[in-house]
Structures are given as C-alpha cells and as structure tokens.
mmCIF file with all atom_site columns, C-alpha atoms in Angstrom:
data_model
loop_
_atom_site.group_PDB
_atom_site.id
_atom_site.type_symbol
_atom_site.label_atom_id
_atom_site.label_alt_id
_atom_site.label_comp_id
_atom_site.label_asym_id
_atom_site.label_entity_id
_atom_site.label_seq_id
_atom_site.pdbx_PDB_ins_code
_atom_site.Cartn_x
_atom_site.Cartn_y
_atom_site.Cartn_z
_atom_site.occupancy
_atom_site.B_iso_or_equiv
_atom_site.pdbx_formal_charge
_atom_site.auth_seq_id
_atom_site.auth_comp_id
_atom_site.auth_asym_id
_atom_site.auth_atom_id
_atom_site.pdbx_PDB_model_num
ATOM 1   C CA . ALA W 1 1   ? -0.022  -0.029 0.038   1.00 58.00 ? 258 ALA W CA 1
ATOM 2   C CA . GLN W 1 2   ? 1.111   3.551  -0.685  1.00 73.00 ? 259 GLN W CA 1
ATOM 3   C CA . SER W 1 3   ? 2.095   5.741  2.099   1.00 87.00 ? 260 SER W CA 1
ATOM 4   C CA . VAL W 1 4   ? 3.933   9.116  2.335   1.00 92.00 ? 261 VAL W CA 1
ATOM 5   C CA . THR W 1 5   ? 5.847   10.386 5.262   1.00 94.00 ? 262 THR W CA 1
ATOM 6   C CA . GLN W 1 6   ? 7.056   13.963 5.700   1.00 96.00 ? 263 GLN W CA 1
ATOM 7   C CA . LEU W 1 7   ? 9.819   14.424 8.233   1.00 93.00 ? 264 LEU W CA 1
ATOM 8   C CA . GLY W 1 8   ? 9.362   17.531 10.245  1.00 92.00 ? 265 GLY W CA 1
ATOM 9   C CA . SER W 1 9   ? 5.964   19.213 10.745  1.00 94.00 ? 266 SER W CA 1
ATOM 10  C CA . HIS W 1 10  ? 7.647   22.580 10.912  1.00 97.00 ? 267 HIS W CA 1
ATOM 11  C CA . VAL W 1 11  ? 10.750  23.867 9.232   1.00 97.00 ? 268 VAL W CA 1
ATOM 12  C CA . SER W 1 12  ? 12.148  27.330 9.888   1.00 97.00 ? 269 SER W CA 1
ATOM 13  C CA . VAL W 1 13  ? 14.893  28.994 7.575   1.00 97.00 ? 270 VAL W CA 1
ATOM 14  C CA . SER W 1 14  ? 16.445  32.423 7.128   1.00 97.00 ? 271 SER W CA 1
ATOM 15  C CA . GLU W 1 15  ? 15.669  34.381 4.076   1.00 97.00 ? 272 GLU W CA 1
ATOM 16  C CA . GLY W 1 16  ? 18.196  33.463 1.444   1.00 97.00 ? 273 GLY W CA 1
ATOM 17  C CA . ALA W 1 17  ? 19.064  30.085 3.003   1.00 98.00 ? 274 ALA W CA 1
ATOM 18  C CA . LEU W 1 18  ? 18.591  26.681 1.544   1.00 98.00 ? 275 LEU W CA 1
ATOM 19  C CA . VAL W 1 19  ? 15.124  25.131 1.814   1.00 98.00 ? 276 VAL W CA 1
ATOM 20  C CA . LEU W 1 20  ? 14.972  21.333 2.267   1.00 98.00 ? 277 LEU W CA 1
ATOM 21  C CA . LEU W 1 21  ? 11.719  19.578 2.884   1.00 98.00 ? 278 LEU W CA 1
ATOM 22  C CA . ARG W 1 22  ? 11.877  15.859 3.351   1.00 97.00 ? 279 ARG W CA 1
ATOM 23  C CA . CYS W 1 23  ? 9.482   13.258 1.917   1.00 96.00 ? 280 CYS W CA 1
ATOM 24  C CA . ASN W 1 24  ? 9.743   9.447  1.918   1.00 94.00 ? 281 ASN W CA 1
ATOM 25  C CA . TYR W 1 25  ? 7.332   7.116  0.239   1.00 91.00 ? 282 TYR W CA 1
ATOM 26  C CA . SER W 1 26  ? 6.547   3.424  0.508   1.00 87.00 ? 283 SER W CA 1
ATOM 27  C CA . SER W 1 27  ? 5.237   1.647  -2.534  1.00 73.00 ? 284 SER W CA 1
ATOM 28  C CA . SER W 1 28  ? 5.205   -1.749 -3.988  1.00 66.00 ? 285 SER W CA 1
ATOM 29  C CA . VAL W 1 29  ? 5.104   -0.315 -7.554  1.00 65.00 ? 286 VAL W CA 1
ATOM 30  C CA . PRO W 1 30  ? 6.850   2.653  -9.048  1.00 67.00 ? 287 PRO W CA 1
ATOM 31  C CA . PRO W 1 31  ? 4.833   5.807  -7.747  1.00 81.00 ? 288 PRO W CA 1
ATOM 32  C CA . TYR W 1 32  ? 3.844   8.961  -9.237  1.00 90.00 ? 289 TYR W CA 1
ATOM 33  C CA . LEU W 1 33  ? 4.922   11.663 -6.655  1.00 92.00 ? 290 LEU W CA 1
ATOM 34  C CA . PHE W 1 34  ? 3.870   15.313 -6.253  1.00 95.00 ? 291 PHE W CA 1
ATOM 35  C CA . TRP W 1 35  ? 4.707   18.340 -4.175  1.00 97.00 ? 292 TRP W CA 1
ATOM 36  C CA . TYR W 1 36  ? 1.894   20.755 -3.494  1.00 97.00 ? 293 TYR W CA 1
ATOM 37  C CA . VAL W 1 37  ? 1.908   24.161 -1.598  1.00 97.00 ? 294 VAL W CA 1
ATOM 38  C CA . GLN W 1 38  ? -0.919  25.599 0.420   1.00 97.00 ? 295 GLN W CA 1
ATOM 39  C CA . TYR W 1 39  ? -1.148  29.317 1.411   1.00 94.00 ? 296 TYR W CA 1
ATOM 40  C CA . PRO W 1 40  ? -3.476  30.331 4.245   1.00 89.00 ? 297 PRO W CA 1
ATOM 41  C CA . ASN W 1 41  ? -7.184  30.030 3.354   1.00 84.00 ? 298 ASN W CA 1
ATOM 42  C CA . GLN W 1 42  ? -6.381  28.581 -0.160  1.00 88.00 ? 299 GLN W CA 1
ATOM 43  C CA . GLY W 1 43  ? -6.482  25.290 -1.848  1.00 92.00 ? 300 GLY W CA 1
ATOM 44  C CA . LEU W 1 44  ? -3.418  23.362 -2.924  1.00 95.00 ? 301 LEU W CA 1
ATOM 45  C CA . GLN W 1 45  ? -1.227  24.490 -5.812  1.00 96.00 ? 302 GLN W CA 1
ATOM 46  C CA . LEU W 1 46  ? 0.970   22.034 -7.674  1.00 96.00 ? 303 LEU W CA 1
ATOM 47  C CA . LEU W 1 47  ? 4.705   22.790 -7.372  1.00 97.00 ? 304 LEU W CA 1
ATOM 48  C CA . LEU W 1 48  ? 6.094   19.793 -9.259  1.00 96.00 ? 305 LEU W CA 1
ATOM 49  C CA . LYS W 1 49  ? 5.492   16.147 -10.278 1.00 94.00 ? 306 LYS W CA 1
ATOM 50  C CA . TYR W 1 50  ? 7.551   13.057 -10.736 1.00 91.00 ? 307 TYR W CA 1
ATOM 51  C CA . THR W 1 51  ? 6.426   10.632 -13.462 1.00 83.00 ? 308 THR W CA 1
ATOM 52  C CA . SER W 1 52  ? 9.681   8.646  -14.084 1.00 78.00 ? 309 SER W CA 1
ATOM 53  C CA . ALA W 1 53  ? 10.745  10.739 -17.087 1.00 75.00 ? 310 ALA W CA 1
ATOM 54  C CA . ALA W 1 54  ? 13.542  12.313 -15.092 1.00 83.00 ? 311 ALA W CA 1
ATOM 55  C CA . THR W 1 55  ? 14.738  11.851 -11.541 1.00 88.00 ? 312 THR W CA 1
ATOM 56  C CA . LEU W 1 56  ? 15.401  15.559 -11.015 1.00 94.00 ? 313 LEU W CA 1
ATOM 57  C CA . VAL W 1 57  ? 12.197  17.475 -11.400 1.00 94.00 ? 314 VAL W CA 1
ATOM 58  C CA . LYS W 1 58  ? 12.034  21.260 -11.700 1.00 95.00 ? 315 LYS W CA 1
ATOM 59  C CA . GLY W 1 59  ? 8.887   23.094 -10.584 1.00 95.00 ? 316 GLY W CA 1
ATOM 60  C CA . ILE W 1 60  ? 7.533   26.477 -10.142 1.00 95.00 ? 317 ILE W CA 1
ATOM 61  C CA . ASN W 1 61  ? 9.007   29.321 -8.042  1.00 94.00 ? 318 ASN W CA 1
ATOM 62  C CA . GLY W 1 62  ? 12.513  27.866 -8.152  1.00 96.00 ? 319 GLY W CA 1
ATOM 63  C CA . PHE W 1 63  ? 11.607  24.554 -6.445  1.00 97.00 ? 320 PHE W CA 1
ATOM 64  C CA . GLU W 1 64  ? 13.079  21.268 -7.407  1.00 97.00 ? 321 GLU W CA 1
ATOM 65  C CA . ALA W 1 65  ? 12.868  17.626 -6.162  1.00 97.00 ? 322 ALA W CA 1
ATOM 66  C CA . GLU W 1 66  ? 14.912  14.595 -6.763  1.00 94.00 ? 323 GLU W CA 1
ATOM 67  C CA . PHE W 1 67  ? 13.525  11.093 -6.854  1.00 92.00 ? 324 PHE W CA 1
ATOM 68  C CA . LYS W 1 68  ? 15.948  8.602  -5.282  1.00 92.00 ? 325 LYS W CA 1
ATOM 69  C CA . LYS W 1 69  ? 14.636  5.070  -5.549  1.00 88.00 ? 326 LYS W CA 1
ATOM 70  C CA . SER W 1 70  ? 17.372  3.579  -3.312  1.00 89.00 ? 327 SER W CA 1
ATOM 71  C CA . GLU W 1 71  ? 16.338  5.943  -0.484  1.00 91.00 ? 328 GLU W CA 1
ATOM 72  C CA . THR W 1 72  ? 12.623  5.895  -1.395  1.00 91.00 ? 329 THR W CA 1
ATOM 73  C CA . SER W 1 73  ? 12.798  9.642  -1.038  1.00 93.00 ? 330 SER W CA 1
ATOM 74  C CA . PHE W 1 74  ? 11.534  12.668 -2.940  1.00 95.00 ? 331 PHE W CA 1
ATOM 75  C CA . HIS W 1 75  ? 12.868  15.729 -1.065  1.00 97.00 ? 332 HIS W CA 1
ATOM 76  C CA . LEU W 1 76  ? 11.962  19.288 -2.169  1.00 98.00 ? 333 LEU W CA 1
ATOM 77  C CA . THR W 1 77  ? 14.671  21.979 -2.344  1.00 98.00 ? 334 THR W CA 1
ATOM 78  C CA . LYS W 1 78  ? 15.122  25.556 -3.145  1.00 98.00 ? 335 LYS W CA 1
ATOM 79  C CA . PRO W 1 79  ? 18.592  27.266 -3.058  1.00 97.00 ? 336 PRO W CA 1
ATOM 80  C CA . SER W 1 80  ? 17.450  30.512 -1.640  1.00 97.00 ? 337 SER W CA 1
ATOM 81  C CA . ALA W 1 81  ? 14.325  31.022 0.462   1.00 97.00 ? 338 ALA W CA 1
ATOM 82  C CA . HIS W 1 82  ? 12.091  34.058 0.063   1.00 97.00 ? 339 HIS W CA 1
ATOM 83  C CA . MET W 1 83  ? 9.633   35.337 2.422   1.00 96.00 ? 340 MET W CA 1
ATOM 84  C CA . SER W 1 84  ? 6.837   34.559 -0.028  1.00 96.00 ? 341 SER W CA 1
ATOM 85  C CA . ASP W 1 85  ? 7.708   30.833 0.427   1.00 97.00 ? 342 ASP W CA 1
ATOM 86  C CA . ALA W 1 86  ? 6.228   30.734 3.801   1.00 97.00 ? 343 ALA W CA 1
ATOM 87  C CA . ALA W 1 87  ? 3.339   28.274 3.503   1.00 97.00 ? 344 ALA W CA 1
ATOM 88  C CA . GLU W 1 88  ? 2.463   24.673 4.136   1.00 97.00 ? 345 GLU W CA 1
ATOM 89  C CA . TYR W 1 89  ? 3.962   22.014 1.765   1.00 98.00 ? 346 TYR W CA 1
ATOM 90  C CA . PHE W 1 90  ? 2.448   18.559 1.037   1.00 97.00 ? 347 PHE W CA 1
ATOM 91  C CA . CYS W 1 91  ? 4.110   15.590 -0.487  1.00 96.00 ? 348 CYS W CA 1
ATOM 92  C CA . ALA W 1 92  ? 1.647   13.199 -2.147  1.00 94.00 ? 349 ALA W CA 1
ATOM 93  C CA . GLY W 1 93  ? 1.982   9.996  -3.957  1.00 91.00 ? 350 GLY W CA 1
ATOM 94  C CA . GLN W 1 94  ? -0.116  7.559  -6.080  1.00 87.00 ? 351 GLN W CA 1
ATOM 95  C CA . SER W 1 95  ? 0.693   4.019  -7.265  1.00 80.00 ? 352 SER W CA 1
ATOM 96  C CA . GLY W 1 96  ? -1.308  1.290  -8.675  1.00 73.00 ? 353 GLY W CA 1
ATOM 97  C CA . ASN W 1 97  ? -5.011  1.710  -8.600  1.00 75.00 ? 354 ASN W CA 1
ATOM 98  C CA . THR W 1 98  ? -4.975  3.846  -5.540  1.00 81.00 ? 355 THR W CA 1
ATOM 99  C CA . PRO W 1 99  ? -6.131  7.562  -5.049  1.00 88.00 ? 356 PRO W CA 1
ATOM 100 C CA . LEU W 1 100 ? -3.639  10.230 -4.152  1.00 90.00 ? 357 LEU W CA 1
ATOM 101 C CA . VAL W 1 101 ? -2.213  9.903  -0.573  1.00 91.00 ? 358 VAL W CA 1
ATOM 102 C CA . PHE W 1 102 ? -0.776  12.877 1.214   1.00 94.00 ? 359 PHE W CA 1
ATOM 103 C CA . GLY W 1 103 ? 1.791   13.292 3.896   1.00 95.00 ? 360 GLY W CA 1
ATOM 104 C CA . LYS W 1 104 ? 0.926   15.228 6.952   1.00 95.00 ? 361 LYS W CA 1
ATOM 105 C CA . GLY W 1 105 ? 2.505   18.447 5.658   1.00 96.00 ? 362 GLY W CA 1
ATOM 106 C CA . THR W 1 106 ? 5.465   20.590 6.580   1.00 97.00 ? 363 THR W CA 1
ATOM 107 C CA . ARG W 1 107 ? 4.876   24.248 7.626   1.00 97.00 ? 364 ARG W CA 1
ATOM 108 C CA . LEU W 1 108 ? 7.734   26.456 6.284   1.00 97.00 ? 365 LEU W CA 1
ATOM 109 C CA . SER W 1 109 ? 8.558   29.638 8.042   1.00 97.00 ? 366 SER W CA 1
ATOM 110 C CA . VAL W 1 110 ? 11.017  32.147 6.543   1.00 97.00 ? 367 VAL W CA 1
ATOM 111 C CA . ILE W 1 111 ? 12.755  34.470 8.975   1.00 97.00 ? 368 ILE W CA 1
ATOM 112 C CA . ALA W 1 112 ? 13.828  37.898 7.732   1.00 93.00 ? 369 ALA W CA 1
ATOM 113 C CA . LYS D 2 1   ? -9.357  28.733 -18.307 1.00 71.00 ? 261 LYS D CA 1
ATOM 114 C CA . ALA D 2 2   ? -11.200 29.124 -15.140 1.00 82.00 ? 262 ALA D CA 1
ATOM 115 C CA . GLY D 2 3   ? -9.917  27.095 -12.167 1.00 93.00 ? 263 GLY D CA 1
ATOM 116 C CA . VAL D 2 4   ? -11.898 24.767 -9.868  1.00 97.00 ? 264 VAL D CA 1
ATOM 117 C CA . THR D 2 5   ? -14.608 26.581 -8.051  1.00 97.00 ? 265 THR D CA 1
ATOM 118 C CA . GLN D 2 6   ? -16.298 25.520 -4.793  1.00 97.00 ? 266 GLN D CA 1
ATOM 119 C CA . THR D 2 7   ? -19.437 26.933 -3.185  1.00 97.00 ? 267 THR D CA 1
ATOM 120 C CA . PRO D 2 8   ? -20.106 28.031 -0.580  1.00 97.00 ? 268 PRO D CA 1
ATOM 121 C CA . ARG D 2 9   ? -16.660 29.049 0.769   1.00 96.00 ? 269 ARG D CA 1
ATOM 122 C CA . TYR D 2 10  ? -17.701 29.077 4.427   1.00 97.00 ? 270 TYR D CA 1
ATOM 123 C CA . LEU D 2 11  ? -20.522 27.369 6.101   1.00 96.00 ? 271 LEU D CA 1
ATOM 124 C CA . ILE D 2 12  ? -21.840 27.057 9.758   1.00 98.00 ? 272 ILE D CA 1
ATOM 125 C CA . LYS D 2 13  ? -24.178 24.280 10.674  1.00 98.00 ? 273 LYS D CA 1
ATOM 126 C CA . THR D 2 14  ? -25.336 22.630 13.899  1.00 98.00 ? 274 THR D CA 1
ATOM 127 C CA . ARG D 2 15  ? -25.049 19.102 14.947  1.00 98.00 ? 275 ARG D CA 1
ATOM 128 C CA . GLY D 2 16  ? -27.645 16.754 13.296  1.00 97.00 ? 276 GLY D CA 1
ATOM 129 C CA . GLN D 2 17  ? -28.093 18.941 10.256  1.00 98.00 ? 277 GLN D CA 1
ATOM 130 C CA . GLN D 2 18  ? -27.195 18.022 6.771   1.00 98.00 ? 278 GLN D CA 1
ATOM 131 C CA . VAL D 2 19  ? -25.020 19.975 4.292   1.00 98.00 ? 279 VAL D CA 1
ATOM 132 C CA . THR D 2 20  ? -24.401 19.901 0.506   1.00 98.00 ? 280 THR D CA 1
ATOM 133 C CA . LEU D 2 21  ? -21.187 21.261 -0.973  1.00 98.00 ? 281 LEU D CA 1
ATOM 134 C CA . SER D 2 22  ? -20.639 22.003 -4.608  1.00 98.00 ? 282 SER D CA 1
ATOM 135 C CA . CYS D 2 23  ? -17.626 21.751 -6.945  1.00 98.00 ? 283 CYS D CA 1
ATOM 136 C CA . SER D 2 24  ? -17.338 22.881 -10.562 1.00 98.00 ? 284 SER D CA 1
ATOM 137 C CA . PRO D 2 25  ? -14.202 21.458 -12.195 1.00 97.00 ? 285 PRO D CA 1
ATOM 138 C CA . ILE D 2 26  ? -12.030 22.964 -14.768 1.00 96.00 ? 286 ILE D CA 1
ATOM 139 C CA . SER D 2 27  ? -13.768 22.852 -18.211 1.00 95.00 ? 287 SER D CA 1
ATOM 140 C CA . GLY D 2 28  ? -13.081 19.605 -19.975 1.00 93.00 ? 288 GLY D CA 1
ATOM 141 C CA . HIS D 2 29  ? -12.120 17.699 -16.838 1.00 94.00 ? 289 HIS D CA 1
ATOM 142 C CA . ARG D 2 30  ? -14.159 14.567 -16.146 1.00 93.00 ? 290 ARG D CA 1
ATOM 143 C CA . SER D 2 31  ? -12.776 13.567 -12.747 1.00 93.00 ? 291 SER D CA 1
ATOM 144 C CA . VAL D 2 32  ? -13.617 15.161 -9.440  1.00 96.00 ? 292 VAL D CA 1
ATOM 145 C CA . SER D 2 33  ? -12.111 13.921 -6.156  1.00 96.00 ? 293 SER D CA 1
ATOM 146 C CA . TRP D 2 34  ? -12.975 15.194 -2.694  1.00 98.00 ? 294 TRP D CA 1
ATOM 147 C CA . TYR D 2 35  ? -10.769 15.511 0.342   1.00 97.00 ? 295 TYR D CA 1
ATOM 148 C CA . GLN D 2 36  ? -11.299 16.459 4.036   1.00 98.00 ? 296 GLN D CA 1
ATOM 149 C CA . GLN D 2 37  ? -8.592  18.509 5.576   1.00 96.00 ? 297 GLN D CA 1
ATOM 150 C CA . THR D 2 38  ? -8.288  18.678 9.359   1.00 95.00 ? 298 THR D CA 1
ATOM 151 C CA . PRO D 2 39  ? -5.378  19.712 11.702  1.00 92.00 ? 299 PRO D CA 1
ATOM 152 C CA . GLY D 2 40  ? -5.330  16.339 13.261  1.00 88.00 ? 300 GLY D CA 1
ATOM 153 C CA . GLN D 2 41  ? -5.803  14.019 10.358  1.00 91.00 ? 301 GLN D CA 1
ATOM 154 C CA . GLY D 2 42  ? -4.365  16.025 7.462   1.00 92.00 ? 302 GLY D CA 1
ATOM 155 C CA . LEU D 2 43  ? -5.662  15.509 4.079   1.00 95.00 ? 303 LEU D CA 1
ATOM 156 C CA . GLN D 2 44  ? -7.803  12.474 3.697   1.00 96.00 ? 304 GLN D CA 1
ATOM 157 C CA . PHE D 2 45  ? -9.455  11.142 0.443   1.00 95.00 ? 305 PHE D CA 1
ATOM 158 C CA . LEU D 2 46  ? -13.230 10.922 0.490   1.00 97.00 ? 306 LEU D CA 1
ATOM 159 C CA . PHE D 2 47  ? -14.165 9.760  -2.977  1.00 95.00 ? 307 PHE D CA 1
ATOM 160 C CA . GLU D 2 48  ? -13.676 10.223 -6.697  1.00 94.00 ? 308 GLU D CA 1
ATOM 161 C CA . TYR D 2 49  ? -16.192 10.561 -9.405  1.00 95.00 ? 309 TYR D CA 1
ATOM 162 C CA . PHE D 2 50  ? -15.319 10.051 -13.074 1.00 93.00 ? 310 PHE D CA 1
ATOM 163 C CA . SER D 2 51  ? -17.935 10.363 -15.859 1.00 92.00 ? 311 SER D CA 1
ATOM 164 C CA . GLU D 2 52  ? -20.763 10.400 -13.286 1.00 94.00 ? 312 GLU D CA 1
ATOM 165 C CA . THR D 2 53  ? -19.570 7.041  -11.661 1.00 94.00 ? 313 THR D CA 1
ATOM 166 C CA . GLN D 2 54  ? -17.899 6.686  -8.231  1.00 93.00 ? 314 GLN D CA 1
ATOM 167 C CA . ARG D 2 55  ? -14.640 5.244  -9.059  1.00 90.00 ? 315 ARG D CA 1
ATOM 168 C CA . ASN D 2 56  ? -13.055 5.118  -5.586  1.00 90.00 ? 316 ASN D CA 1
ATOM 169 C CA . LYS D 2 57  ? -14.012 5.677  -1.988  1.00 93.00 ? 317 LYS D CA 1
ATOM 170 C CA . GLY D 2 58  ? -12.066 6.475  1.103   1.00 94.00 ? 318 GLY D CA 1
ATOM 171 C CA . ASN D 2 59  ? -12.658 5.183  4.638   1.00 94.00 ? 319 ASN D CA 1
ATOM 172 C CA . PHE D 2 60  ? -15.505 7.549  5.722   1.00 96.00 ? 320 PHE D CA 1
ATOM 173 C CA . PRO D 2 61  ? -18.827 6.524  7.181   1.00 96.00 ? 321 PRO D CA 1
ATOM 174 C CA . GLY D 2 62  ? -21.976 6.372  4.990   1.00 96.00 ? 322 GLY D CA 1
ATOM 175 C CA . ARG D 2 63  ? -23.066 9.795  6.077   1.00 97.00 ? 323 ARG D CA 1
ATOM 176 C CA . PHE D 2 64  ? -20.657 11.125 3.490   1.00 98.00 ? 324 PHE D CA 1
ATOM 177 C CA . SER D 2 65  ? -21.956 10.727 0.007   1.00 97.00 ? 325 SER D CA 1
ATOM 178 C CA . GLY D 2 66  ? -21.416 12.402 -3.368  1.00 97.00 ? 326 GLY D CA 1
ATOM 179 C CA . ARG D 2 67  ? -22.625 12.507 -6.943  1.00 97.00 ? 327 ARG D CA 1
ATOM 180 C CA . GLN D 2 68  ? -21.513 13.910 -10.267 1.00 97.00 ? 328 GLN D CA 1
ATOM 181 C CA . PHE D 2 69  ? -23.692 15.380 -12.960 1.00 97.00 ? 329 PHE D CA 1
ATOM 182 C CA . SER D 2 70  ? -23.412 15.049 -16.693 1.00 95.00 ? 330 SER D CA 1
ATOM 183 C CA . ASN D 2 71  ? -21.530 18.475 -16.993 1.00 94.00 ? 331 ASN D CA 1
ATOM 184 C CA . SER D 2 72  ? -18.994 17.008 -14.548 1.00 95.00 ? 332 SER D CA 1
ATOM 185 C CA . ARG D 2 73  ? -19.994 19.277 -11.604 1.00 97.00 ? 333 ARG D CA 1
ATOM 186 C CA . SER D 2 74  ? -20.019 17.445 -8.401  1.00 98.00 ? 334 SER D CA 1
ATOM 187 C CA . GLU D 2 75  ? -21.685 17.735 -5.011  1.00 98.00 ? 335 GLU D CA 1
ATOM 188 C CA . MET D 2 76  ? -20.934 16.064 -1.731  1.00 98.00 ? 336 MET D CA 1
ATOM 189 C CA . ASN D 2 77  ? -23.466 15.599 0.969   1.00 98.00 ? 337 ASN D CA 1
ATOM 190 C CA . VAL D 2 78  ? -22.856 15.043 4.758   1.00 98.00 ? 338 VAL D CA 1
ATOM 191 C CA . SER D 2 79  ? -25.918 13.982 6.721   1.00 95.00 ? 339 SER D CA 1
ATOM 192 C CA . THR D 2 80  ? -26.413 14.053 10.516  1.00 96.00 ? 340 THR D CA 1
ATOM 193 C CA . LEU D 2 81  ? -23.471 16.329 11.080  1.00 98.00 ? 341 LEU D CA 1
ATOM 194 C CA . GLU D 2 82  ? -21.086 15.737 14.065  1.00 97.00 ? 342 GLU D CA 1
ATOM 195 C CA . LEU D 2 83  ? -18.736 18.141 15.550  1.00 97.00 ? 343 LEU D CA 1
ATOM 196 C CA . GLY D 2 84  ? -15.835 16.185 14.089  1.00 96.00 ? 344 GLY D CA 1
ATOM 197 C CA . ASP D 2 85  ? -16.962 16.942 10.662  1.00 97.00 ? 345 ASP D CA 1
ATOM 198 C CA . SER D 2 86  ? -15.661 20.439 11.042  1.00 97.00 ? 346 SER D CA 1
ATOM 199 C CA . ALA D 2 87  ? -12.980 20.707 8.334   1.00 97.00 ? 347 ALA D CA 1
ATOM 200 C CA . LEU D 2 88  ? -11.828 22.181 5.118   1.00 97.00 ? 348 LEU D CA 1
ATOM 201 C CA . TYR D 2 89  ? -13.338 20.293 2.253   1.00 98.00 ? 349 TYR D CA 1
ATOM 202 C CA . LEU D 2 90  ? -11.373 20.379 -0.953  1.00 97.00 ? 350 LEU D CA 1
ATOM 203 C CA . CYS D 2 91  ? -12.240 19.113 -4.355  1.00 97.00 ? 351 CYS D CA 1
ATOM 204 C CA . ALA D 2 92  ? -9.907  18.630 -7.172  1.00 96.00 ? 352 ALA D CA 1
ATOM 205 C CA . SER D 2 93  ? -10.402 17.962 -10.756 1.00 95.00 ? 353 SER D CA 1
ATOM 206 C CA . SER D 2 94  ? -8.327  16.206 -13.423 1.00 92.00 ? 354 SER D CA 1
ATOM 207 C CA . SER D 2 95  ? -8.851  15.314 -17.122 1.00 87.00 ? 355 SER D CA 1
ATOM 208 C CA . LEU D 2 96  ? -8.239  11.634 -16.588 1.00 78.00 ? 356 LEU D CA 1
ATOM 209 C CA . SER D 2 97  ? -9.249  9.616  -13.598 1.00 71.00 ? 357 SER D CA 1
ATOM 210 C CA . GLY D 2 98  ? -7.352  10.715 -10.436 1.00 63.00 ? 358 GLY D CA 1
ATOM 211 C CA . THR D 2 99  ? -6.831  7.174  -9.435  1.00 70.00 ? 359 THR D CA 1
ATOM 212 C CA . GLY D 2 100 ? -3.758  5.276  -10.608 1.00 69.00 ? 360 GLY D CA 1
ATOM 213 C CA . THR D 2 101 ? -2.982  7.386  -13.614 1.00 74.00 ? 361 THR D CA 1
ATOM 214 C CA . GLY D 2 102 ? -0.550  9.912  -12.080 1.00 80.00 ? 362 GLY D CA 1
ATOM 215 C CA . GLU D 2 103 ? -2.886  12.596 -13.596 1.00 85.00 ? 363 GLU D CA 1
ATOM 216 C CA . THR D 2 104 ? -2.332  15.978 -12.010 1.00 90.00 ? 364 THR D CA 1
ATOM 217 C CA . GLN D 2 105 ? -5.251  17.094 -9.796  1.00 93.00 ? 365 GLN D CA 1
ATOM 218 C CA . TYR D 2 106 ? -6.085  20.811 -9.643  1.00 95.00 ? 366 TYR D CA 1
ATOM 219 C CA . PHE D 2 107 ? -7.581  21.924 -6.348  1.00 96.00 ? 367 PHE D CA 1
ATOM 220 C CA . GLY D 2 108 ? -10.289 24.433 -5.611  1.00 96.00 ? 368 GLY D CA 1
ATOM 221 C CA . PRO D 2 109 ? -10.022 26.936 -2.725  1.00 96.00 ? 369 PRO D CA 1
ATOM 222 C CA . GLY D 2 110 ? -12.187 24.672 -0.391  1.00 96.00 ? 370 GLY D CA 1
ATOM 223 C CA . THR D 2 111 ? -15.295 25.037 1.620   1.00 97.00 ? 371 THR D CA 1
ATOM 224 C CA . ARG D 2 112 ? -14.672 25.544 5.385   1.00 97.00 ? 372 ARG D CA 1
ATOM 225 C CA . LEU D 2 113 ? -17.405 23.897 7.278   1.00 98.00 ? 373 LEU D CA 1
ATOM 226 C CA . LEU D 2 114 ? -17.902 24.574 11.011  1.00 98.00 ? 374 LEU D CA 1
ATOM 227 C CA . VAL D 2 115 ? -20.232 22.402 12.992  1.00 98.00 ? 375 VAL D CA 1
ATOM 228 C CA . LEU D 2 116 ? -21.491 23.741 16.328  1.00 97.00 ? 376 LEU D CA 1
#
C-alpha cells in the first residue's frame, strides 16, 4: 500500500538560506509523486510532479525535487528562501489503482 | 481557463443537520475528487467521481456521499453532522481519472465547514 511520510511538521529557515523539505514514500510499485503548496485560506497548488521521465524534477517558483529510488525519497529543495515561500507544503503519492495519498504536511517559516 | 470553483466558501451548521457542498471542475475535466482536511488527520481522500460514476471511495462513514452530474459538476453531502466533521473540504479535478494514472489534480479553494 502507498504511504507518504514527511519528516518535520515545521521547518524554519532564514531568508536566502537553502530550503530542504523531506518526503519518503513506501510503495510496492513505481509511484507518481507530487509536491503541493498551500497558502493560508487557499487550496493546494501544484509545485512539481515526478512521473519517471527524469529523476530531477524542476517546478515553479525555483523549487526542485529529486527522486531517489534507493532511498525511497523525494525531497523538495530551493537554493534561496524568500519570504513569500512561507506556506504549508504537502508531498503526495499515487501508485497502482489507488487515490492520491498525502503526507501530513510541513509548515515552512521564513525568517527575515 | 477558469480554475476549480467551490461553493459556498464558508458554512456554519449545527449538529444533526445536513449539508451539501458544490464543486465545478475545470472545463473539460471529467474527474472530481473530494478530500477532507483537518489539523489532526491532515488530508484524507473521501471519494472520486469520473464520468458520473464513483470510481473510488475512502474510509469514511456512509453519512458522506457524493454525486456527479453530466456536466462534471459534483456535489458532496454530509448527513447528520457531527462536531468532528468540522474541516476544510477540498475538491480537485483532473482530465483523466485521479486514481492510478498519475494525472495532476487541480484543487479548488475549499469550503470551510464549522459544525456547532
């Protein structure tokens, strides 16, 4: 069965610092993996998506994620944090004939 | 193209009442999925409708039901509301089925339901 685990419910970084949000998945079949962002009082916006075409996936707003099968990971990174990046980030996965499964989310705070 | 729209955006109900939430998908999308978001449980899948048929269902009691119309608009209904039903209800649409295809789901802004 598909499951997604996000390490760290809250991450705090300084403006301009590296952003690293961790996501691990468990799946018996190759998964589709997604990162979504949610700003307060809004729905989820897709940042990027892995579909096996390339292990390094570039998304919007300077974010990227690398699929590492050996580590069952799909961590999200951004070289330099901006104040506008403060939001909640969700990793999600889907495999086989299952619906999308979400991690618990990581709230990113950016300190000036 | 207009995004996914949900109505109403906010709703206050009392225990025992029922509620109907509406979702209009992106034009051309045939799949609508519903999720419940709470601080404690996070995002949980409720059900998916594709071409008017329920394709998948999450682990929720029968008080939660839904349907999809021929124009792909979807409604979900919660009967006999409980305090624990207070949540943000999100719907998402995709052109193909949201189950097992890796198809990107596009989310609406949600309906925030408060049960008193």
